[in-house]
Coordinates of C-alpha atoms in Angstrom, one line a residue:
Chain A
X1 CA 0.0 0.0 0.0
X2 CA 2.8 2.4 0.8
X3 CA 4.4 1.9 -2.4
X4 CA 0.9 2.0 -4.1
X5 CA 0.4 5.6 -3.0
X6 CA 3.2 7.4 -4.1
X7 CA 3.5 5.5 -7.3
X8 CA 0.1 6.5 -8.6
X9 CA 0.5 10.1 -7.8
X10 CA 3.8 10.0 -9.3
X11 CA 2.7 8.4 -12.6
X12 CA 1.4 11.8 -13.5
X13 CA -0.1 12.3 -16.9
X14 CA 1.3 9.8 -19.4
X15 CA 2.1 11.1 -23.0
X16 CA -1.3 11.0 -24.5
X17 CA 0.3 11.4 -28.2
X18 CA 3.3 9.5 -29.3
X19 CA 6.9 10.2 -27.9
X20 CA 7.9 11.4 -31.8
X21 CA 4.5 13.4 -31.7
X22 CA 5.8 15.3 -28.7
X23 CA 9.3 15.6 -29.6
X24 CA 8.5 17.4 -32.5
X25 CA 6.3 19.5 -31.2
X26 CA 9.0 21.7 -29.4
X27 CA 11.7 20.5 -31.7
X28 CA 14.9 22.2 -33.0
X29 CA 18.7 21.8 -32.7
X30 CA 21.6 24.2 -32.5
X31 CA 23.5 22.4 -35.4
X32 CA 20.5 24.7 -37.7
X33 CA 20.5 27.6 -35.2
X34 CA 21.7 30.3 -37.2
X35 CA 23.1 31.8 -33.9
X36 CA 26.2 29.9 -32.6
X37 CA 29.0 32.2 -31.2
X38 CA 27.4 35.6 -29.7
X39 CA 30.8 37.3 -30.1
X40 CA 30.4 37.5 -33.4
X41 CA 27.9 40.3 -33.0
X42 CA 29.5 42.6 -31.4
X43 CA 25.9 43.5 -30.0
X44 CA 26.1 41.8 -26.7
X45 CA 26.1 42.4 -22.9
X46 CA 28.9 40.6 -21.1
X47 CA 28.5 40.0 -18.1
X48 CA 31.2 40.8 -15.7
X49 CA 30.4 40.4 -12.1
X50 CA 28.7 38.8 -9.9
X51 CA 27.7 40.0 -6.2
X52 CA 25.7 37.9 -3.7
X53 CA 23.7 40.5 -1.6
X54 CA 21.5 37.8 0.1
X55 CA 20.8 33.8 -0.2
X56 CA 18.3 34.9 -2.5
X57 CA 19.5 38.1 -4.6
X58 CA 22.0 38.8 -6.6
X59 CA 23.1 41.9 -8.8
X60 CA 24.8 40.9 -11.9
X61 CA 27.1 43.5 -13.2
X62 CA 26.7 43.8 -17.3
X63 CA 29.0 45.4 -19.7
X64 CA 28.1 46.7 -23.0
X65 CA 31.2 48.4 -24.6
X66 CA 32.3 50.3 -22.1
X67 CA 28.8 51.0 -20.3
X68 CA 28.4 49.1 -16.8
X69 CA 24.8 48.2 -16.1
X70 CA 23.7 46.5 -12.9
X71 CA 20.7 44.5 -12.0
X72 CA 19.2 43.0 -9.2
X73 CA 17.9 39.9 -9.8
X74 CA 15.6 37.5 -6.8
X75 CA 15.9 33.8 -7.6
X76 CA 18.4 33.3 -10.1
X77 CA 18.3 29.6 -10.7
X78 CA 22.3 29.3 -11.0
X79 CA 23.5 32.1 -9.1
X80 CA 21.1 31.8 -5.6
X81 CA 21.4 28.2 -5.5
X82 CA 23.4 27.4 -2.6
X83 CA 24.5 23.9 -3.8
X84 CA 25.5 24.8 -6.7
X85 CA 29.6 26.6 -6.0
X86 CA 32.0 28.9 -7.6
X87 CA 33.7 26.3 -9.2
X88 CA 30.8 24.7 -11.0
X89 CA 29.3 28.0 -12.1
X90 CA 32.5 28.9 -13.8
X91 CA 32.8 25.5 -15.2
X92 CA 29.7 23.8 -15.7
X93 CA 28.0 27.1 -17.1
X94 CA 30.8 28.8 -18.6
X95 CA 30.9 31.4 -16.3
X96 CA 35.0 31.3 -15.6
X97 CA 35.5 34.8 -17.1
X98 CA 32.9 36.4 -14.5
X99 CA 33.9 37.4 -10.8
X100 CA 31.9 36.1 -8.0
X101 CA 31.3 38.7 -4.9
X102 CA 30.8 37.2 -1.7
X103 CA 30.2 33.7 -2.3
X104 CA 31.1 31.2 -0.3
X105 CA 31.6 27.5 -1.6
X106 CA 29.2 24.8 0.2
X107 CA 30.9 23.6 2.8
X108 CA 32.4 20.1 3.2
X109 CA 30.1 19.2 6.3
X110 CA 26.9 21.5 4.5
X111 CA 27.4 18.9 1.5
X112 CA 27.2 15.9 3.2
X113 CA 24.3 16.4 5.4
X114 CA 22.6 17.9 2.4
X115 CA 23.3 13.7 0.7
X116 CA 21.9 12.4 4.0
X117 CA 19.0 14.5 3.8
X118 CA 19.0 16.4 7.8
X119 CA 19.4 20.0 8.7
X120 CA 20.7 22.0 5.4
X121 CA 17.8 20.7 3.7
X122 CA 15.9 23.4 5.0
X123 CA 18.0 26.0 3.1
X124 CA 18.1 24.6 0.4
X125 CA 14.0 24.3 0.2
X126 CA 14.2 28.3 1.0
X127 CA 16.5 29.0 -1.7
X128 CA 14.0 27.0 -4.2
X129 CA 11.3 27.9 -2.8
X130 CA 10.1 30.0 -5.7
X131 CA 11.1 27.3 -8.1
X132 CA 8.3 25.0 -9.8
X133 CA 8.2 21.6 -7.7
X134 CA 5.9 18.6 -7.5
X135 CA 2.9 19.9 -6.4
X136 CA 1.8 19.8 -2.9
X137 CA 1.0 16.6 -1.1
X138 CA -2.3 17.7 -0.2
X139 CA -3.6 18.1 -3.9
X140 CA -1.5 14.5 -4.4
X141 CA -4.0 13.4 -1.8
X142 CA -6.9 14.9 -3.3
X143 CA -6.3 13.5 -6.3
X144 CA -6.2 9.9 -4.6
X145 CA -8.9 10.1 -2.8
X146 CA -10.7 10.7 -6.0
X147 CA -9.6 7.9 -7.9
X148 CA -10.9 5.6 -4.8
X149 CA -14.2 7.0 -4.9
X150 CA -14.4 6.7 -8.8
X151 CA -13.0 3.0 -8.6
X152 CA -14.9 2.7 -5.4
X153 CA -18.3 3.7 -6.6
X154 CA -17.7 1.6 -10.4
X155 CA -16.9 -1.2 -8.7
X156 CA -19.8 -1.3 -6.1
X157 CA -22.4 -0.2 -8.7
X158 CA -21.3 -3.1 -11.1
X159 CA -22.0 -5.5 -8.5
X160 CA -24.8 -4.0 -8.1
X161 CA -26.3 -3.9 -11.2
X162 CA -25.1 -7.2 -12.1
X163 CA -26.8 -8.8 -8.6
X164 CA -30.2 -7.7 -10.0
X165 CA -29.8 -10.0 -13.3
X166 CA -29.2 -13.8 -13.9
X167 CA -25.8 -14.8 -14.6
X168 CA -25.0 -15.1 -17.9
X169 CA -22.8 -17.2 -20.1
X170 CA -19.9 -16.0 -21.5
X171 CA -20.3 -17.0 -25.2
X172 CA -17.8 -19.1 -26.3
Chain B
X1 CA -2.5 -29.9 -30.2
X2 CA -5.5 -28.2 -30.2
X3 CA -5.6 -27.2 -26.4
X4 CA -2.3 -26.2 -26.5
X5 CA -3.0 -24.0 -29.9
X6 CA -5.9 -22.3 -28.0
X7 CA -3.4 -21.6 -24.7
X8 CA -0.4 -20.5 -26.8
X9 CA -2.9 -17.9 -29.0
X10 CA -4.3 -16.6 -25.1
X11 CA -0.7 -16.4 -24.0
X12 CA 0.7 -14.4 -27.1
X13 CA -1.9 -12.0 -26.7
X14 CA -1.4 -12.0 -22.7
X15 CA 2.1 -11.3 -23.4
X16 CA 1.9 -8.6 -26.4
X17 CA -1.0 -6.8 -24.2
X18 CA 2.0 -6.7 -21.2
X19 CA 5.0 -6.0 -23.0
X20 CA 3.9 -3.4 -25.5
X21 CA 6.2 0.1 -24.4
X22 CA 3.0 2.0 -23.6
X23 CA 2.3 4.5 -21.0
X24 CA -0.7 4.0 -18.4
X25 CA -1.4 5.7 -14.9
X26 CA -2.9 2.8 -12.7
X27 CA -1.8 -0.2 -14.7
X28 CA 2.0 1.3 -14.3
X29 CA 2.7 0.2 -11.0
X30 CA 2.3 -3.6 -12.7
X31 CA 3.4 -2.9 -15.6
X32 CA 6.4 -1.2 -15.8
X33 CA 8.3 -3.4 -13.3
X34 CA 7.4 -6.1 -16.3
X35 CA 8.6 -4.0 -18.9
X36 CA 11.6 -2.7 -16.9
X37 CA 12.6 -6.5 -16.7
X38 CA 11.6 -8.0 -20.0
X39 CA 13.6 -5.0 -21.5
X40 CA 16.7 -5.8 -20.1
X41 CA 16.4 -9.4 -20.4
X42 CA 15.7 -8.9 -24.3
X43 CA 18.7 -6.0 -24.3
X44 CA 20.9 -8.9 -22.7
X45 CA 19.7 -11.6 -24.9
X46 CA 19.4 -9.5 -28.3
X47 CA 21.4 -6.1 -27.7
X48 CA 19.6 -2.8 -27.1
X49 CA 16.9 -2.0 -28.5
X50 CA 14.5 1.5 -27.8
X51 CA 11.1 0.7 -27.0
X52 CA 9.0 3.0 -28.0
X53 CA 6.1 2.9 -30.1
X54 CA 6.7 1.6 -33.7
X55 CA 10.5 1.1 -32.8
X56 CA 12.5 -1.7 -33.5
X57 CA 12.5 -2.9 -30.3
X58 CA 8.6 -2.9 -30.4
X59 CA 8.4 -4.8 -33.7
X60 CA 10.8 -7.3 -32.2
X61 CA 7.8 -8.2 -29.8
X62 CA 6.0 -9.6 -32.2
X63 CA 8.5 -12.5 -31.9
X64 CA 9.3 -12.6 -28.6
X65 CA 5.5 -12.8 -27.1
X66 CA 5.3 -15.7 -29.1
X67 CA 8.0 -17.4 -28.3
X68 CA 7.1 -16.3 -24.3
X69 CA 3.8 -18.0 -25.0
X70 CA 5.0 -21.3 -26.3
X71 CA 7.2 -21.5 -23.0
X72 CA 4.0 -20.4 -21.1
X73 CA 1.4 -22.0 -22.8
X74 CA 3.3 -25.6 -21.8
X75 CA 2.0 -25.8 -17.9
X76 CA -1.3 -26.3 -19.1
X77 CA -0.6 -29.5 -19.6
X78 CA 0.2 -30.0 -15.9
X79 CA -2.2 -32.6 -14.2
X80 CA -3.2 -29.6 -11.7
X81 CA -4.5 -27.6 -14.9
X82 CA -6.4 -30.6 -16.8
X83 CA -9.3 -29.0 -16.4
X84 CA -8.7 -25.9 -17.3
X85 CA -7.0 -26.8 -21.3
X86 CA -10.2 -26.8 -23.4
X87 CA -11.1 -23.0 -22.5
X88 CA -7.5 -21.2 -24.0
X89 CA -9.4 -20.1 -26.7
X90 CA -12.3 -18.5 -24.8
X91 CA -10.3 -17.0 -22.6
X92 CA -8.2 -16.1 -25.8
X93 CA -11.2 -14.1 -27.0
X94 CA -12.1 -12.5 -23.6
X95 CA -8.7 -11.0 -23.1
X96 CA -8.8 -9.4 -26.6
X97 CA -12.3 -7.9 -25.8
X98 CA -11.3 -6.3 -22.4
X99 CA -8.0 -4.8 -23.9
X100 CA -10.3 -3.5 -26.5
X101 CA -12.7 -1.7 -23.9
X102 CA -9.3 -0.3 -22.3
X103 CA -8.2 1.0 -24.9
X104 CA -11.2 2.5 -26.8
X105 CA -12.2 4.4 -23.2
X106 CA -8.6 5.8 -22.4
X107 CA -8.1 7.0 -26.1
X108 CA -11.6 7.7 -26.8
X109 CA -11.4 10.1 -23.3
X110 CA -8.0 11.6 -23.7
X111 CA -9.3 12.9 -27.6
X112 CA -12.9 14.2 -25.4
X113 CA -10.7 16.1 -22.9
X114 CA -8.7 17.7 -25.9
X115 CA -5.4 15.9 -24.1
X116 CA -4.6 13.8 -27.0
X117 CA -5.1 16.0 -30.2
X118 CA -3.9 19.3 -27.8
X119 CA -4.2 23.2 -29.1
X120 CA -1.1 23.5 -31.1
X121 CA 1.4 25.1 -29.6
X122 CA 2.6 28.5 -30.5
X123 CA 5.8 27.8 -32.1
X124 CA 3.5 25.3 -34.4
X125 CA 1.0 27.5 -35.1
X126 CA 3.6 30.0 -36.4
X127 CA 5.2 27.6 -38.6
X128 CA 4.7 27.2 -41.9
X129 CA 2.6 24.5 -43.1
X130 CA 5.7 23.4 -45.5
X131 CA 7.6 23.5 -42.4
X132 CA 6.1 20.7 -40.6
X133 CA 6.4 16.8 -41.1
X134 CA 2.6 14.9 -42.1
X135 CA 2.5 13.7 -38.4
X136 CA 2.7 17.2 -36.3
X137 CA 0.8 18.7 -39.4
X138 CA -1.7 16.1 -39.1
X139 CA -1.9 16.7 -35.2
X140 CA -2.1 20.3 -34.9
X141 CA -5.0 20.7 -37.3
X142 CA -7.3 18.0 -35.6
X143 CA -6.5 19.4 -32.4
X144 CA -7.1 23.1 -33.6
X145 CA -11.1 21.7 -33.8
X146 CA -12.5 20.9 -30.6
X147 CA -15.6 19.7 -31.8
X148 CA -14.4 17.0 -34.2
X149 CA -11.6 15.8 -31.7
X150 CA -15.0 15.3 -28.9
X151 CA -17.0 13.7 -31.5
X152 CA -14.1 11.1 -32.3
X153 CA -13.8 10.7 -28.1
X154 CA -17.4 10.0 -28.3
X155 CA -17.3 7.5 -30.6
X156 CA -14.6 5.6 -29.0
X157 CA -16.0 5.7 -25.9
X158 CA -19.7 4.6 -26.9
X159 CA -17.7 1.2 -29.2
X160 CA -16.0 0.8 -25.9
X161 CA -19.3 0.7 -23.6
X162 CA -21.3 -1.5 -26.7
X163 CA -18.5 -4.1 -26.2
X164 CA -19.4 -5.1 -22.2
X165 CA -22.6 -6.2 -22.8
X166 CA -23.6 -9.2 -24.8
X167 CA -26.6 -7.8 -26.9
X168 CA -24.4 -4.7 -28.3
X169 CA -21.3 -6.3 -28.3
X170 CA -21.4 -7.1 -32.2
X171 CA -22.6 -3.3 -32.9
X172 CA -19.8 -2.2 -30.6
X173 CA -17.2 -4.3 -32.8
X174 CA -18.2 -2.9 -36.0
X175 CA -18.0 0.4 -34.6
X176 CA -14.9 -0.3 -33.6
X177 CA -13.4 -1.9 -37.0
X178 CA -14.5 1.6 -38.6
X179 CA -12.5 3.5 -35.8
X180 CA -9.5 1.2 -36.0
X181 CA -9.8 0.7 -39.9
X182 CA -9.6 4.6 -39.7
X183 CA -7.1 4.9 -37.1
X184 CA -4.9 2.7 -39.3
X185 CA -5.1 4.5 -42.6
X186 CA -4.7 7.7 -41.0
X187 CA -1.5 6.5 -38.9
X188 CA 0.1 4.9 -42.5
X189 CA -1.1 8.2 -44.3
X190 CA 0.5 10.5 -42.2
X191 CA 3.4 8.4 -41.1
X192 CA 2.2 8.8 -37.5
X193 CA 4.2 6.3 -35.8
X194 CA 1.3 4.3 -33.9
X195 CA 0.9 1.9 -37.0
X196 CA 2.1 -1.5 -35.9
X197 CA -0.2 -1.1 -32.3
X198 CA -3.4 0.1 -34.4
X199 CA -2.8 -3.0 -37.2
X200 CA -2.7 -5.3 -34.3
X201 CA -5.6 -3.7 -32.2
X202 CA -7.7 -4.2 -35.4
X203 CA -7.3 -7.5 -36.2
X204 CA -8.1 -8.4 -32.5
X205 CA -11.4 -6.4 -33.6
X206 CA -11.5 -8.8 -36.9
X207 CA -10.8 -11.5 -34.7
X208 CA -13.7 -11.1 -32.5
X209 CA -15.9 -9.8 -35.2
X210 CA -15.3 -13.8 -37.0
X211 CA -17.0 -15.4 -34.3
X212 CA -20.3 -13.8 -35.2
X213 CA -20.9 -15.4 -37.9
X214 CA -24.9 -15.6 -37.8
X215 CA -24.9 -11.8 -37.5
X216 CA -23.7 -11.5 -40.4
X217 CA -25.5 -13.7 -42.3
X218 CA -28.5 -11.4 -41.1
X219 CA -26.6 -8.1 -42.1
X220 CA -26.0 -10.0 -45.8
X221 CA -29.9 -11.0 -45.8
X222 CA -28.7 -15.1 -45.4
X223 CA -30.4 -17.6 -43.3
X224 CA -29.9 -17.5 -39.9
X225 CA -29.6 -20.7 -38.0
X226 CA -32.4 -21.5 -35.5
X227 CA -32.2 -20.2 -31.8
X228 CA -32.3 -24.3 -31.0
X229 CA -29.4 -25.4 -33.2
X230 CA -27.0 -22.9 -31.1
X231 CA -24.6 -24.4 -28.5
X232 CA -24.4 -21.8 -25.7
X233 CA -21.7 -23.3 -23.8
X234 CA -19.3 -20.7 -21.9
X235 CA -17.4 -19.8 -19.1
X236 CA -19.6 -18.3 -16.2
X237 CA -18.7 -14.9 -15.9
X238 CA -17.4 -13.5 -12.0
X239 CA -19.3 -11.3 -11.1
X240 CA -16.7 -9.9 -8.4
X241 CA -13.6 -10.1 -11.0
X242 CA -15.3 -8.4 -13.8
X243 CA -16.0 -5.8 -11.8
X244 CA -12.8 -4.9 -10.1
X245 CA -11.4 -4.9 -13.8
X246 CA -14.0 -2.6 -15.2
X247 CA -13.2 -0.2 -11.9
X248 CA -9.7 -0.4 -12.8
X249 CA -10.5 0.6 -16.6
X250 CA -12.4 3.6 -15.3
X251 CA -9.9 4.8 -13.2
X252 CA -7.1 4.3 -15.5
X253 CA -9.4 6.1 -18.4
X254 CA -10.2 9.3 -16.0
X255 CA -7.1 9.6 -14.6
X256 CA -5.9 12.2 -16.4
X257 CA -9.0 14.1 -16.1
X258 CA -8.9 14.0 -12.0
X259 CA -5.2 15.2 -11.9
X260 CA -5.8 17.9 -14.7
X261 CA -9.2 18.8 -12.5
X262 CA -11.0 19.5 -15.9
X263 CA -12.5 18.2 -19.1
X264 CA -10.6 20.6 -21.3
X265 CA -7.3 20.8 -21.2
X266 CA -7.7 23.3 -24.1
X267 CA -9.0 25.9 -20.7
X268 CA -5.9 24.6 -18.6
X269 CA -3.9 27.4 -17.6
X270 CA -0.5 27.6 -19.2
X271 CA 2.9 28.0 -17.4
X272 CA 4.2 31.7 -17.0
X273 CA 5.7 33.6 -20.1
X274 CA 3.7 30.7 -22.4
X275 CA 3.1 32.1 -25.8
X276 CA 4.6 33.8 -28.7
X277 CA 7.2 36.8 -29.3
X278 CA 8.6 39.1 -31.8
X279 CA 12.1 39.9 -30.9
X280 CA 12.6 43.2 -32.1
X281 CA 15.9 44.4 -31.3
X282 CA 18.6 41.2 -32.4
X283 CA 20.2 40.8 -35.3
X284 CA 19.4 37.0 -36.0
X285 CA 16.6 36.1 -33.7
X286 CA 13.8 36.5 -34.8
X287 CA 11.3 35.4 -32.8
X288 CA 10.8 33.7 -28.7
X289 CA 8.3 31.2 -27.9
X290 CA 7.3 29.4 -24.6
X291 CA 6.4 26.0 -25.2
X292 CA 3.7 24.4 -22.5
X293 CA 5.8 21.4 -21.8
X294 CA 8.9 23.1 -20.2
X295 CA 10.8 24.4 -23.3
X296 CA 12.0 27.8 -25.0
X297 CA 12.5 27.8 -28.8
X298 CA 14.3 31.0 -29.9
X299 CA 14.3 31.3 -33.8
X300 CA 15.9 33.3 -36.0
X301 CA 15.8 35.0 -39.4
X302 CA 16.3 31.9 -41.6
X303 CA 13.4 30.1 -39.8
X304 CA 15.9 27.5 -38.5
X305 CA 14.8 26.9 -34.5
X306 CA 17.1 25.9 -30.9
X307 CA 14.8 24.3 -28.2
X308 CA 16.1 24.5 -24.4
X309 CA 14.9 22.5 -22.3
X310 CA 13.5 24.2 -19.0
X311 CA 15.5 22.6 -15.8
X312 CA 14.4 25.2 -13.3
X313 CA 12.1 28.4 -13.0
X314 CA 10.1 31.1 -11.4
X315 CA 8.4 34.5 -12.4
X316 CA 12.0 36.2 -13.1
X317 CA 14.1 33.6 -14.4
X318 CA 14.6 30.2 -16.3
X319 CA 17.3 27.9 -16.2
X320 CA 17.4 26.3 -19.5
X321 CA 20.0 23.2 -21.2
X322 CA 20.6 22.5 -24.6
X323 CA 20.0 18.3 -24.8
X324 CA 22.4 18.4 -27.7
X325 CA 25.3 19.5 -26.3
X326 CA 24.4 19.9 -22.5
X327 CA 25.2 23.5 -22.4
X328 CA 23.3 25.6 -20.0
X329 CA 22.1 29.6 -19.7
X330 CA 19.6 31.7 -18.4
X331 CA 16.8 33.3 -19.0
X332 CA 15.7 36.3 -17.1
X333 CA 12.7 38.0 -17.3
X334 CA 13.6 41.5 -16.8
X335 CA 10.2 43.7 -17.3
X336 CA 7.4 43.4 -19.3
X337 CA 8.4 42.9 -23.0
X338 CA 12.8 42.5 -21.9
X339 CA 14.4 39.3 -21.7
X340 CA 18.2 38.5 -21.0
X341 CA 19.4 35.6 -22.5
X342 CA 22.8 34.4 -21.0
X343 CA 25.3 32.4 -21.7
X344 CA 29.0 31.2 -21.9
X345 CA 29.7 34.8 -20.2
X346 CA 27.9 36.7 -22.7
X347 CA 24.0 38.4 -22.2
X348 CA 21.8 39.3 -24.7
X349 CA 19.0 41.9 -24.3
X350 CA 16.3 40.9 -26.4
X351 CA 13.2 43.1 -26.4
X352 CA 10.3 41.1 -27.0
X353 CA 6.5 42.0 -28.4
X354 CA 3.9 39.6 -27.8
X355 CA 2.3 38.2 -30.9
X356 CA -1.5 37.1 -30.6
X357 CA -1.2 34.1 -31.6
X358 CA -4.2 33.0 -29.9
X359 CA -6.4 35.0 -32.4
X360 CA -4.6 33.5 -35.2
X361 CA -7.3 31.8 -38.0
X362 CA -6.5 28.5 -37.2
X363 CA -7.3 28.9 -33.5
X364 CA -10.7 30.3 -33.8
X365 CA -13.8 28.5 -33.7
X366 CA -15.7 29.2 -36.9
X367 CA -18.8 27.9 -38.4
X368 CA -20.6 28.4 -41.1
X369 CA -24.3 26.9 -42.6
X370 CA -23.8 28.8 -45.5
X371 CA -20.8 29.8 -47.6
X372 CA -22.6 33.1 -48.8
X373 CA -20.7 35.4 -46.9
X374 CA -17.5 34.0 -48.8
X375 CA -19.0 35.0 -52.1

């Protein structure tokens, strides 16, 4: 039963058209993309710096020639994520030619509790709080109790109808 | 011979019905344990194969159900199952007619709640017709009618009900062999890759339709045999069973409808920033679009098209990946109509104008009696 639960409000809505169907619905690759290298433009911001000024803000420091613009930005998905450090924004995003302000990386014993799954969790729910997630257990259990009423109330009115007439033979 | 015949045709079917790569909601707890198993037994046995619909891997079924069924359909000769051999081929045909109600209720809902043949998107609907492949051209135009896409979902829902009771059941299959015969020609027309599952589904539909063979003498205008020359022997139905599997179908055919709370998925709010925009200001793109299933396709001047795939996001800001070649950037909502697109280092403003696509000619719901107005 405790398996049962979470796996049917996990299941979620299945692909009611065909995997290809869907695909190509969104569809489109870089290797067409007119727009490969951005330096080629000439037209672009670069951004130059980045300053932490709270777990969830940042202002991102943008130059354009030799203009400096700054913007404040709440819930940047990169750049206000705690677990995500220095090292892998400059790496894994291609950030390594921007300076961080006032970042710290995660630290050793932050990381590890944050695997297990005890204390840090709790930031790290804060700092994606404004992210999309799974929707909230109570409409999961809305949603199931639903689905037992629906099977619930086929189920016993089958029975019932069929109580009320002889029993037939499956034809052969 | 015979016996075993019957228990190897119930078996192949049992098997196909089980191992066929298709998504359900209930039926997924079972099932996709099976198919994560049988999958990597075949990939073991015969090297990888995708299973997907109309894939290789799904075509190889058709030999390995078979070949599961002659192993299965052996233990019926067990002394513990003697009494059980000469019913293989009823049981056979009883399999074949619930998979038939399962399937003509989930597809026949999912086209009445508009979640199969969806409102094209806006990047489709701003494509030119040339543009698209027969399939998503195919799609996007049945689903821009909501009426026709209901009276299809009707239709497959009624064959579905006419199949569980014994006095409709014929009309229900010849109701059905039109939808299937239809869903066939349409799938091999438009090279809609659902055409090995809708050949099979029919000729379980053809199958069952053979047994009736004194309804159609009457439908031809030939004698019918008497009432009293007709052997009604038959399994007993269970009463219980059959209904616990026709609850299941139920549930497993609404589903969708009780976690999309709604009949119309057409009326289901989209995600924030879904929609279609004219990028004004860049050199090369041309045009922004929010895709409803997590995605942002930027195009540009050529027509060519990038999709990112949306990993993370809120009112300000999307964190987006290329699948192709795993690179990441962001997309930040600035203010009403600005949009900064970064990555590898660089940012590009891109000043954006929403385009109506909504009250495009293909999204409106127009009817007319009479074609004067056209002339």
């Amino acid at each position: 039963m405790k398996l049962l639960l979470p796996a049917l409000l996990v299941s979620g809505l299945a692909a009611a058209q065909t995997t290809l169907i869907a695909h190509k619905s969104h569809s489109g690759t870089a290797s067409t993309f007119a727009f490969a290298d951005p330096g080629n433009f000439g037209l672009s911001e670069r951004l130059v710096k980045v300053k932490k000024i709270s777990d969830t803000s940042v202002v991102l420091t943008n130059l354009y020639g030799s203009d400096e613009s700054n913007d404040t930005i709440y819930g940047h998905p990169i750049f206000s994520d705690p677990n995500i450090s220095v090292d892998s924004m400059q790496q894994l995003y291609y950030y390594e030619n921007v300076n961080f302000e006032n970042f710290q990386q995660p630290k050793a014993a932050q990381r590890d509790t944050v695997r297990t799954g005890s204390q840090p969790l709790e930031r790290q729910k804060n700092s994606q709080r404004d992210h999309q997630k799974m929707p909230p257990k109570k409409k999961k259990q809305s949603n199931l109790f639903w689905l037992w009423i629906i099977g619930g109330g086929t189920f016993g009115g089958i029975l019932l109808i069929s109580r009320r007439r002889k029993p037939r033979m499956i034809p052969a | 011979m015979r016996h075993y015949l019957g228990w190897l045709t119930f078996f192949t079917v049992l098997w196909w019905i089980v191992l066929i790569p298709f998504e359900y909601h209930v039926l997924s707890v079972v099932l996709d344990p099976v198919h994560a198993v049988a999958y990597a037994v075949i990939t073991m046995i015969a090297g990888p194969f995708p299973f997907y619909s109309d894939s290789s891997g799904m075509y190889l079924l058709l030999l390995v159900c078979p070949a599961l069924a002659a192993l299965t359909a052996g233990f019926i000769f067990l002394p513990i199952l003697r009494r059980f051999r000469e019913i293989g081929l009823q049981l056979t045909r009883i399999l074949m007619l619930y998979f038939l109600v399962l399937e003509l209720w989930k597809y026949g809902w999912i086209k009445l709640i508009k979640l199969q043949f969806y409102l094209p998107e806006p990047n489709t609907v701003y494509s030119p017709l040339g543009s698209l492949s027969k399939d998503i051209a195919y799609w996007s135009v049945i689903g821009s009618s909501h009426a026709y896409v209901v009276f299809m979902g009707i239709a497959e829902l009624l064959a579905g009900t006419l199949l569980l009771f014994r006095r409709t059941r014929f009309a229900g299959l010849l109701l059905a062999l039109g939808i299937f015969v239809n869903v066939l020609m349409v799938n091999i027309s438009f090279d809609i890759s659902v055409k090995l599952f809708a050949a099979l589904t029919l000729l379980m539909v053809i199958t069952l339709l053979s047994g009736y063979r004194d309804q159609w003498r009457f439908l031809f205008g030939s004698d019918v045999r008497p009432a009293s020359e007709k052997v009604s022997a038959g399994l007993k139905r269970n009463r219980f069973l059959h209904a616990f599997v026709i609850a299941v179908f139920v549930v497993e055919t609404v589903y969708p409808s009780v976690v999309m709370k709604g009949i119309n998925d057409d009326a289901v709010q989209r995600p924030i920033h879904h929609g279609a925009y004219e990028v004004r200001n860049h050199p090369e793109i041309s045009r922004l679009f929010v895709h409803r299933q997590g995605y942002v396709i930027f195009e540009d001047r050529n027509g060519k098209r990038l999709d990112l795939k949306v990993l993370s996001q809120n009112a300000y800001a999307f964190g987006l990946l290329d699948e192709h070649d795993q690179q990441r950037s962001t997309l930040l909502w600035k203010s009403p109509g600005v949009v900064i697109w970064q990555r590898t280092s660089f940012s590009d403003i891109l000043r954006l104008k929403p385009l109506p696509y909504n009250e495009l000619p293909l999204l409106q719901n127009t009817f007319h009696w009479s074609s004067d107005s056209f002339h």
